[in-house]
Structure formats: C-alpha cells, structure tokens
Short mmCIF file of C-alpha atoms and ligand atoms in Angstrom, two decimals:
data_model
loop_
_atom_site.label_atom_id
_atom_site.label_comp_id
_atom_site.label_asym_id
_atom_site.label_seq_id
_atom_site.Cartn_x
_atom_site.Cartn_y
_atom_site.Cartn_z
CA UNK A 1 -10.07 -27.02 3.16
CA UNK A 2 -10.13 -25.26 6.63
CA UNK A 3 -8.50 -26.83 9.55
CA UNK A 4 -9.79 -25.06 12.02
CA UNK A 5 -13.73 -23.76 11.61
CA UNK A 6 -13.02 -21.36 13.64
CA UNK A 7 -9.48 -19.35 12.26
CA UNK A 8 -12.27 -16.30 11.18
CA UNK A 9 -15.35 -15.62 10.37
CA UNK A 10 -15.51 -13.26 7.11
CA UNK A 11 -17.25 -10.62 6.81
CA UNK A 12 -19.78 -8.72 5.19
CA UNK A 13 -18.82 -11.74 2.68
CA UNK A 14 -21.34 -11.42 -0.23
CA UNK A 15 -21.01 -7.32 -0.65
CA UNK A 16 -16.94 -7.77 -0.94
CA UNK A 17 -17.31 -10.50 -3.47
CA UNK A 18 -19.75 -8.14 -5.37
CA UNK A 19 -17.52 -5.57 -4.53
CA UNK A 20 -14.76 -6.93 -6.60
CA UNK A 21 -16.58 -7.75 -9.55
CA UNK A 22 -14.88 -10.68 -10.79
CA UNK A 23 -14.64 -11.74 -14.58
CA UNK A 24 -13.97 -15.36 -15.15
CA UNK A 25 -10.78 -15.17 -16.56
CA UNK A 26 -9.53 -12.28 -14.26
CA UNK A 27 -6.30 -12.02 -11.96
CA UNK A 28 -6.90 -11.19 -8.18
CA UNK A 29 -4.88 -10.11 -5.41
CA UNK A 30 -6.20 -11.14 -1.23
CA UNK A 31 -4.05 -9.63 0.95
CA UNK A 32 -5.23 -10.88 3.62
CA UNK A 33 -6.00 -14.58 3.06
CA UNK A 34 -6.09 -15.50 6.85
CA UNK A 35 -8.55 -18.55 7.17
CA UNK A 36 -9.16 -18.21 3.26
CA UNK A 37 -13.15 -17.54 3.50
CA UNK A 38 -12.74 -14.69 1.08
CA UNK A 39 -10.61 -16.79 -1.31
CA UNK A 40 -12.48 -19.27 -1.30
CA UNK A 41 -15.29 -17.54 -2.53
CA UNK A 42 -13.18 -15.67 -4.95
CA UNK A 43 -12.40 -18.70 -6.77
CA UNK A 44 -15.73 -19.94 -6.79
CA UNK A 45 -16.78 -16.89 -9.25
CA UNK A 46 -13.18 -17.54 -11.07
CA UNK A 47 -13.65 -19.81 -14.20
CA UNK A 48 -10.37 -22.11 -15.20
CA UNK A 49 -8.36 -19.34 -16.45
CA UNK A 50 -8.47 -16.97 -13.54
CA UNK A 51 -5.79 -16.52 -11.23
CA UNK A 52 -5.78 -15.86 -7.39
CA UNK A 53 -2.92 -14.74 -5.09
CA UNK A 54 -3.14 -14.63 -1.27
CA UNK A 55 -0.82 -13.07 0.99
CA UNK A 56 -0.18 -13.32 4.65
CA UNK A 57 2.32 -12.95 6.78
CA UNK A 58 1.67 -15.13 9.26
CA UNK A 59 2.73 -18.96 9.24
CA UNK A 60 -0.40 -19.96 10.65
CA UNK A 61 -2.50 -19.49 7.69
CA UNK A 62 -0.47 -22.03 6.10
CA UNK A 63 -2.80 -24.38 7.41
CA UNK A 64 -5.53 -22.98 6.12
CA UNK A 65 -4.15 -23.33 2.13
CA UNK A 66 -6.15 -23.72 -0.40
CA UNK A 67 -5.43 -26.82 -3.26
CA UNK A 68 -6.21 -25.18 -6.51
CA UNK A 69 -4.29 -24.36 -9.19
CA UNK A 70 -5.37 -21.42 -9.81
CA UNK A 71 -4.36 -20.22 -6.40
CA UNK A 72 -1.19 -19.39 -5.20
CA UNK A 73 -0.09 -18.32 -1.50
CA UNK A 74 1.92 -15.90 -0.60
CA UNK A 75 3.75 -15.94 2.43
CA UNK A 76 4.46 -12.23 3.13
CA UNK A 77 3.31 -9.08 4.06
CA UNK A 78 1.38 -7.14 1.34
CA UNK A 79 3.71 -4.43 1.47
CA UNK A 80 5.45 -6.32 -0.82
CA UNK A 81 2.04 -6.35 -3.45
CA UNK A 82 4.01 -4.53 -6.10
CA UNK A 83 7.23 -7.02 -5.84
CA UNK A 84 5.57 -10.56 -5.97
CA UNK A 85 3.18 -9.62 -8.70
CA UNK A 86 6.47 -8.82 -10.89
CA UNK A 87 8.22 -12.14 -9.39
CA UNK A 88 5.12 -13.86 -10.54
CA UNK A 89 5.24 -12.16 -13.56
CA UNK A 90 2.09 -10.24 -12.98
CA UNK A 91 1.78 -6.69 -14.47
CA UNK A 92 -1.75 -5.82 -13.71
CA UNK A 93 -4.67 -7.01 -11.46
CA UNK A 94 -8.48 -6.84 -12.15
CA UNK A 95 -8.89 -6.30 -8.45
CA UNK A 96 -7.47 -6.61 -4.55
CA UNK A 97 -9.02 -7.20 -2.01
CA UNK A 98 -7.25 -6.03 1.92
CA UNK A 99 -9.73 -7.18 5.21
CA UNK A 100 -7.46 -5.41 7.51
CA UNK A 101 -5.95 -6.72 11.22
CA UNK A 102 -6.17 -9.39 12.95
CA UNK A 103 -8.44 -12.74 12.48
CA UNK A 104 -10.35 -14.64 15.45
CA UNK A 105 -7.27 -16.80 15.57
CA UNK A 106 -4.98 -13.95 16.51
CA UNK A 107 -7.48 -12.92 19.69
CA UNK A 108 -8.13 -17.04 21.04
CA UNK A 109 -4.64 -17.89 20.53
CA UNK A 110 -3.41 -16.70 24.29
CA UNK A 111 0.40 -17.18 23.50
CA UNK A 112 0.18 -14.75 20.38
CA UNK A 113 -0.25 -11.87 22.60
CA UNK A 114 -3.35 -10.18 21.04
CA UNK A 115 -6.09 -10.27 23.67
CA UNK A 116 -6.07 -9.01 27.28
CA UNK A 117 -8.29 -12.18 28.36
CA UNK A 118 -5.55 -14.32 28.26
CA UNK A 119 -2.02 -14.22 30.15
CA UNK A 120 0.16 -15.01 26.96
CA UNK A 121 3.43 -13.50 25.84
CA UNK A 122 3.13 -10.06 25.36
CA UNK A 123 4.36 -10.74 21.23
CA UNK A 124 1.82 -9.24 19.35
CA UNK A 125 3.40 -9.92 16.10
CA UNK A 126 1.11 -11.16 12.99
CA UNK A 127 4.57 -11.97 11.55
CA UNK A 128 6.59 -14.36 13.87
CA UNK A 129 9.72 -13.83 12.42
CA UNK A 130 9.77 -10.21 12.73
CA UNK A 131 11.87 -8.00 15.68
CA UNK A 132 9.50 -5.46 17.07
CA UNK A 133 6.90 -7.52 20.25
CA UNK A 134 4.71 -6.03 22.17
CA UNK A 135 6.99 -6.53 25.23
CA UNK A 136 10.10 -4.80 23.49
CA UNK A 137 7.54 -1.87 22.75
CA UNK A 138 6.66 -1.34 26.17
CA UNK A 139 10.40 -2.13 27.80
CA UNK A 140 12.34 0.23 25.44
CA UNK A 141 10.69 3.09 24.00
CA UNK A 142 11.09 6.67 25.84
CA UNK A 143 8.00 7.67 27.53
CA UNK A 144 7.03 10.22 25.04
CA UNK A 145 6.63 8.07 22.08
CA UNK A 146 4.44 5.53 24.23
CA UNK A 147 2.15 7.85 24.85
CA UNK A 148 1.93 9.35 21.35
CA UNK A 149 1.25 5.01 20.71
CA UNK A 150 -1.86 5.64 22.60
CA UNK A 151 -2.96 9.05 21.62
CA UNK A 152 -2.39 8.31 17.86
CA UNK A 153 -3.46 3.91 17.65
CA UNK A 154 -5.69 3.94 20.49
CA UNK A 155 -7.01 7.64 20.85
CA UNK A 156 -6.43 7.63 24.76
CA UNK A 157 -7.11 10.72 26.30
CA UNK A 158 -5.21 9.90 29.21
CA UNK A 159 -2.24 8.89 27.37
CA UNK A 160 0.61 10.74 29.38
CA UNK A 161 -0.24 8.90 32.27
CA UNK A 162 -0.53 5.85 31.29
CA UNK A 163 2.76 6.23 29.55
CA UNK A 164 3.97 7.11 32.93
CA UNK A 165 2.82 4.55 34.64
CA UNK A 166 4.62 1.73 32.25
CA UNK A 167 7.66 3.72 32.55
CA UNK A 168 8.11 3.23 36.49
CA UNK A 169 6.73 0.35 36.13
CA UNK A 170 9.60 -1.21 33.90
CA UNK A 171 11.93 1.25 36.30
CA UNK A 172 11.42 -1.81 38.29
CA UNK A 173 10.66 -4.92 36.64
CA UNK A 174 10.30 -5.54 32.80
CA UNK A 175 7.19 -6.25 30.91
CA UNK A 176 6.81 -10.01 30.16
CA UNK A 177 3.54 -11.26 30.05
CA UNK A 178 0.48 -9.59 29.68
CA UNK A 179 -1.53 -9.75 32.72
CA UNK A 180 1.54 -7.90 33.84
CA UNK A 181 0.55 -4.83 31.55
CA UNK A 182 -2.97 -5.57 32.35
CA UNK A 183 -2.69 -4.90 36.54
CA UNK A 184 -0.57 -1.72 35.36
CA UNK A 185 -3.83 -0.45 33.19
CA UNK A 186 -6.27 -1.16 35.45
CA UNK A 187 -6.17 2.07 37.54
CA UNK A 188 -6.87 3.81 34.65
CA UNK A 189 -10.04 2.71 33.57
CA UNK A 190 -13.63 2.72 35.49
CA UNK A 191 -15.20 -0.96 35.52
CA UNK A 192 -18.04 -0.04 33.22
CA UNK A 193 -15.48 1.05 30.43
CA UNK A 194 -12.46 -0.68 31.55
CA UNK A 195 -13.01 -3.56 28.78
CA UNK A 196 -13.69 -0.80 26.34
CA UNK A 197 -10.47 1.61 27.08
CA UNK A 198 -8.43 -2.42 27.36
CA UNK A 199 -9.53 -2.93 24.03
CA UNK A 200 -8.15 0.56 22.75
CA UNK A 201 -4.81 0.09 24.40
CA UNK A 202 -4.32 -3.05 22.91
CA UNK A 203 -5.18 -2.04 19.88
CA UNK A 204 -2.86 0.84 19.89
CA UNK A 205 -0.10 -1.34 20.67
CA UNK A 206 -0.82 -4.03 17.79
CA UNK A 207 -0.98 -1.22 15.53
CA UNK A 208 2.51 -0.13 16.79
CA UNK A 209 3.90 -3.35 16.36
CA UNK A 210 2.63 -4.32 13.09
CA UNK A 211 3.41 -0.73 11.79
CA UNK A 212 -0.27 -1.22 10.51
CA UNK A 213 -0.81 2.27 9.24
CA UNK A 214 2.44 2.53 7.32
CA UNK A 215 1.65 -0.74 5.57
CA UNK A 216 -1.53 0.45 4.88
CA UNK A 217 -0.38 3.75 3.15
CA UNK A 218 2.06 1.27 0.91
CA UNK A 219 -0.68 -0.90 -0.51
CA UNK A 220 -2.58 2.00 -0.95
CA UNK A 221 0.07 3.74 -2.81
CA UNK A 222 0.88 0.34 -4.97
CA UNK A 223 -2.76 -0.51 -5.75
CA UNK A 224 -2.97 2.26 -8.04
CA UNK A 225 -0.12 1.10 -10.16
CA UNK A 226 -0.85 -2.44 -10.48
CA UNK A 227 -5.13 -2.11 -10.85
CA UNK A 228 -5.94 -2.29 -14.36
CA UNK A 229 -8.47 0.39 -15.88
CA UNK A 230 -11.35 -1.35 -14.45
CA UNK A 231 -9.89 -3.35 -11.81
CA UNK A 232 -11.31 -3.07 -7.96
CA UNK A 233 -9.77 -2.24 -5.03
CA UNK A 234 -12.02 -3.45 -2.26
CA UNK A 235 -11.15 -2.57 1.78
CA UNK A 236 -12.45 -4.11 4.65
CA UNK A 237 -11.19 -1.89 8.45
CA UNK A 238 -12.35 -2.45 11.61
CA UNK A 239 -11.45 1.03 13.35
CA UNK A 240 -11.70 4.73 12.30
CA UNK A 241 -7.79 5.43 11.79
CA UNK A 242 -7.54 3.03 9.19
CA UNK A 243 -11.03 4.22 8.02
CA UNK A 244 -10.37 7.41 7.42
CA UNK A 245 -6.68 6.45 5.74
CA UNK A 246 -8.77 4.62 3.38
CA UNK A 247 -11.34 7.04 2.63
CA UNK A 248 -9.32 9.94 2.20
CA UNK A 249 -6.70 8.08 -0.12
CA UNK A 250 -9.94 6.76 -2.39
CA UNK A 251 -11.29 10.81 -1.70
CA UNK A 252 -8.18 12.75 -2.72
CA UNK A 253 -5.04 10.84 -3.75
CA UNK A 254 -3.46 11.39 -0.51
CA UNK A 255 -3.94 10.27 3.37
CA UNK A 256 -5.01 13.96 4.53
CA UNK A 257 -8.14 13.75 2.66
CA UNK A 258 -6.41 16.92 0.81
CA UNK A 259 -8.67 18.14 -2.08
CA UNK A 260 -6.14 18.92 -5.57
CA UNK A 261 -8.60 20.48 -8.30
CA UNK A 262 -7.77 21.09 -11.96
CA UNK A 263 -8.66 24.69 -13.29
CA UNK A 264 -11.96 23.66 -14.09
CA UNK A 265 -12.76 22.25 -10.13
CA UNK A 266 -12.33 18.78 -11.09
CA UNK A 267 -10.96 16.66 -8.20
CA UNK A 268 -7.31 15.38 -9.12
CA UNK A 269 -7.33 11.86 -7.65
CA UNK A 270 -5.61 8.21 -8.63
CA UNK A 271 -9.23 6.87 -7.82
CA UNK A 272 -12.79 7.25 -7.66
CA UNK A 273 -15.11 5.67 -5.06
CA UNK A 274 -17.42 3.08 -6.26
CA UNK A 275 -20.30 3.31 -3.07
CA UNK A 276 -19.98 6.99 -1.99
CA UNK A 277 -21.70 5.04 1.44
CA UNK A 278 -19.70 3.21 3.47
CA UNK A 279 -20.81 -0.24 3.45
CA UNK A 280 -21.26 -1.95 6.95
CA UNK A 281 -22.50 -4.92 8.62
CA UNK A 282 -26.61 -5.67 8.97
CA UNK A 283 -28.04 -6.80 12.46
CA UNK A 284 -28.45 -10.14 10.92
CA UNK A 285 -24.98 -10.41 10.34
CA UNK A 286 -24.05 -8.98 14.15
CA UNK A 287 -26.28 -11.30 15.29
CA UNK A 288 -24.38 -14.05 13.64
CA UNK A 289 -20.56 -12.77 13.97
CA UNK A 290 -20.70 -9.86 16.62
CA UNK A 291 -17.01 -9.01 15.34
CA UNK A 292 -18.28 -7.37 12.17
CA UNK A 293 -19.92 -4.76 14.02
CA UNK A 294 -17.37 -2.74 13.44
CA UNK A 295 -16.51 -3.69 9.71
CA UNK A 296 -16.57 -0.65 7.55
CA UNK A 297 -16.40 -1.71 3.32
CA UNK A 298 -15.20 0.13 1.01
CA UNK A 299 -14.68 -0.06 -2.76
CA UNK A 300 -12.77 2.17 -5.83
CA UNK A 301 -11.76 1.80 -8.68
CA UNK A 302 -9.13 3.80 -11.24
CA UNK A 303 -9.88 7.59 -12.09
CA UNK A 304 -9.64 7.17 -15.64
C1 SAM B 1 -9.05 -10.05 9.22
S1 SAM B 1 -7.97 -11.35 8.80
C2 SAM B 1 -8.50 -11.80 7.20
C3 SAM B 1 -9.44 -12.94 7.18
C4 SAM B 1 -9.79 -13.46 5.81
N1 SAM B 1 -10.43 -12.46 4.98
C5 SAM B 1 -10.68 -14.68 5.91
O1 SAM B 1 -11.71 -14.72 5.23
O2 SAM B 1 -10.34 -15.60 6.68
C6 SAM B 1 -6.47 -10.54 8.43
C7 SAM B 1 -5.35 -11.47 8.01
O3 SAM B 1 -4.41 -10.70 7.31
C8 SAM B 1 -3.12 -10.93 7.77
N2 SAM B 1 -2.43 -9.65 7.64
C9 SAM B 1 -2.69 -8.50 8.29
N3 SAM B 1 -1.85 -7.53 7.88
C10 SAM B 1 -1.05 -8.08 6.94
C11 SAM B 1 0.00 -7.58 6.12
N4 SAM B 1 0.44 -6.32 6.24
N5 SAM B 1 0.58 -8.42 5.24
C12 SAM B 1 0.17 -9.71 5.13
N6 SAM B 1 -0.81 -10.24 5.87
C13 SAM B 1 -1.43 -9.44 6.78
C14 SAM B 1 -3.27 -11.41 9.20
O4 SAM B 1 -2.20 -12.25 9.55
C15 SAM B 1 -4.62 -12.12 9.16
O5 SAM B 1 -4.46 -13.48 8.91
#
C-alpha cells in the first residue's frame, strides 16, 4: 500500500481512531490523507458499507493511494470539504478527521523547500500547482508585512529586523535557494537557539505560503454544516496558533475564543468539546516518532 515507509509517521494513531468513533456503515472525511496511515486504519474499523474520502493537495500522496472501494481520493485542498462532498453527492459525514501541516516527506524532500537542512528551492508549496513560493514571499512583499509573517506564523520577537535584513538583502540579489535565506538569518540567532528560532522562521513562512490559518478557519467553519448530529470532528496541530484556532472555535463558535451566552448563561456554540484535555503524545510514543512531541488532539462534536 505505501511506497515509501517513510512518507509519515502518524500520530497519536490509536486515540484519533477512537476519537472518531466509527460505525461500520458510516461516511468519513481525512483531510489530510498524506502517507494514508490514518486511512488506513479508518477503513480497517469501516465494515463494507462505509465510505472514506481523503483529501490532499499535494501530488505526491498519489503514490501513497489506497485500492479499496470504499475509498476515494481527493486531490485538493480541504477548503473545498463542503464542495466535493456535494459533487460526490454527500450531504452529511459521521466524522472528519484534519492532522494539520506538513508530513516527514515535506521536511526530507530538499527540493520542496520545507527544511533549512537542505539547500533546495525555496518553494514551500504543499500544492505544486499553486502561485504563492517561498521565494516570491520573500522577493516581493513590502517589509512591513514580512515582519508581521514572523510576528504573527512564527512569533519572532525580533521580527522588524529580520524583515530588514531580507529587504536589503533582495536590494541586492534575489532570494533563490534557501541556504541563501539561511546565511541572511544566521546573525539573528545565538548557536544554542539558532535551530530553534530556524525552525520558527520557517514555519512562519510555510504558514504564509500555504495560507494555513485561513484554510483552517474554512474547514472549521464547513465542518459544522456537513457533521451529522453525532458525527466527530477530530484535529490533530503541531503548533499553538493553530491550537488555539482550534480550541477556541470548538470553545465558542468563533476563532477569538469569544464567549456568546443565552439569557440563562448557557454558552452559544456550533460545538461542544468531547475531551475538555487536550490530548498529546506519551514518552513512549516520543521515543518512537520524536515529531509528535508537539502533537496536540483534539475532538468535538455538534452542540445539539
Ligand atoms: C501531517 S500530514 C498527514 C499525514 C497523514 N495523517 C498520515 O497518516 O500519513 C498532512 C498532509 O496534509 C496535506 N495538507 C495539508 N494542508 C492541506 C490542505 N489545506 N488541503 C489538503 N491537504 C492538505 C499535506 O500535503 C500532507 O500530506
């Protein structure tokens, strides 16, 4: 089934599956299918008559398809939840599943642009086809909005500057590959946190690229008109911004975390959360797959 072992390791596997819940002959949604370890599982707990779609937007996880007829793959970005469901002429789902970001294929791929390791193409895109690369980021937008990038993706508190710095940098040469960006960080950051404060940066800039929070608020927003009554919406992030999107959207209704109450002090939100605890990662599993050390689980379901 999986090409390469090594496209991603899921995680905190077992407490998503029992996250979602899944009857037999239920309809499911992964978002995020990626190297299909989540799916897979999924349709292990699906009997004949379930149903399983996976989106991603990347063309690499064609590779990692899954023959079985009760899955389909979708190849887009999950933005477009509420759209294929209708196209496939799904009306409701009994539950959808979203592991956020990037997968271990992203990072040891050099040429995709995600890791600061590796000299590749500063792209940075999880969709190929799509306009907005790293590079373009970092050639064209005015200095103020790059460092607002790294205040807001990457929470840098020396944003400004580095901002500055890119800006005379490109004053003289444009930004092509990433060592290039790399040597222009470098000043910024002491050695013992330099692989740290890399990490933030780059995340910032994947964020920016991806438009990974404004996704986020979209599948969000459409989850709660396609789950039905006791359908699951189960979220896997891997850094506090998209965190805290998630929580205060399960929370309140709304990304601000925002409490509406009724006249009687009852919360007025779309959903309720099903672990008031965040779920996250044993040592065990750290041990195993040091990436889910920063895996943070959550799961809801309808307010009704
Ligand atoms: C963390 S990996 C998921 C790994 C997967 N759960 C597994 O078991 O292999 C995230 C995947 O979601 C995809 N992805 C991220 N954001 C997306 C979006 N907005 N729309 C569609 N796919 C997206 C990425 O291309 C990547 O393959």
């Amino acid at each position: 089934m999986m090409e390469e072992p090594h496209y991603h390791i899921p995680a905190l596997l077992a407490e998503t599956i029992e996250g979602m819940n899944i009857k037999p002959d239920g309809i499911y949604v992964d978002c995020t299918f990626g190297g299909g370890g989540h799916s897979a599982e999924i349709l292990r707990k699906l009997g004949k008559t379930g149903k399983l779609l996976g989106f991603d937007q990347d063309e690499d996880a064609f590779n990692n398809i899954i023959k079985d007829e009760r899955f389909t793959f979708v190849h887009s970005n999950f933005k477009y939840l509420k759209n294929f469901l209708k196209f496939h002429g799904i009306e409701k789902v009994d539950g959808i599943l979203a592991d956020l970001g990037v997968s271990f294929h992203h990072f040891d791929e050099a040429e995709r642009g995600f890791s600061f390791r590796y000299d590749g193409e500063l792209d940075m895109r999880m969709n190929q086809k799509s306009q907005l690369t790293a590079a373009n980021v970092l050639n064209n937008y005015p200095e103020d909005k790059l460092a607002d990038v790294f205040y807001l993706y990457g929470e840098l508190h020396n944003s400004r500057k580095i901002a500055r710095a890119i800006v005379s940098h490109r004053d003289k040469q444009s930004f092509k590959r990433i060592f290039d960006f790399v040597e222009v960080l470098k000043p910024f950051f002491s050695r013992e946190k330099e692989k740290k404060d890399m990490a933030r940066v780059f995340q910032a800039l994947r964020i920016e690229v991806n438009q990974e929070m404004e996704v986020l608020k979209s599948l969000l927003n459409q989850c709660v008109e396609v789950l039905n009554k006791d359908g699951r919406l189960v979220v896997l992030t891997y850094h506090s911004l998209e965190d805290r999107l998630v929580k205060n959207y399960i929370r309140s209704g709304n990304f601000e975390g925002k409490l509406v109450k009724d006249f009687y002090g009852n919360v007025l939100a779309p959903m309720k959360a099903v672990n008031n605890k965040v779920i996250v990662a044993g040592e065990e599993e750290i041990a195993k797959n040091p990436r889910a050390r920063s895996a943070k689980l959550r799961i809801a379901t309808l307010n009704v």
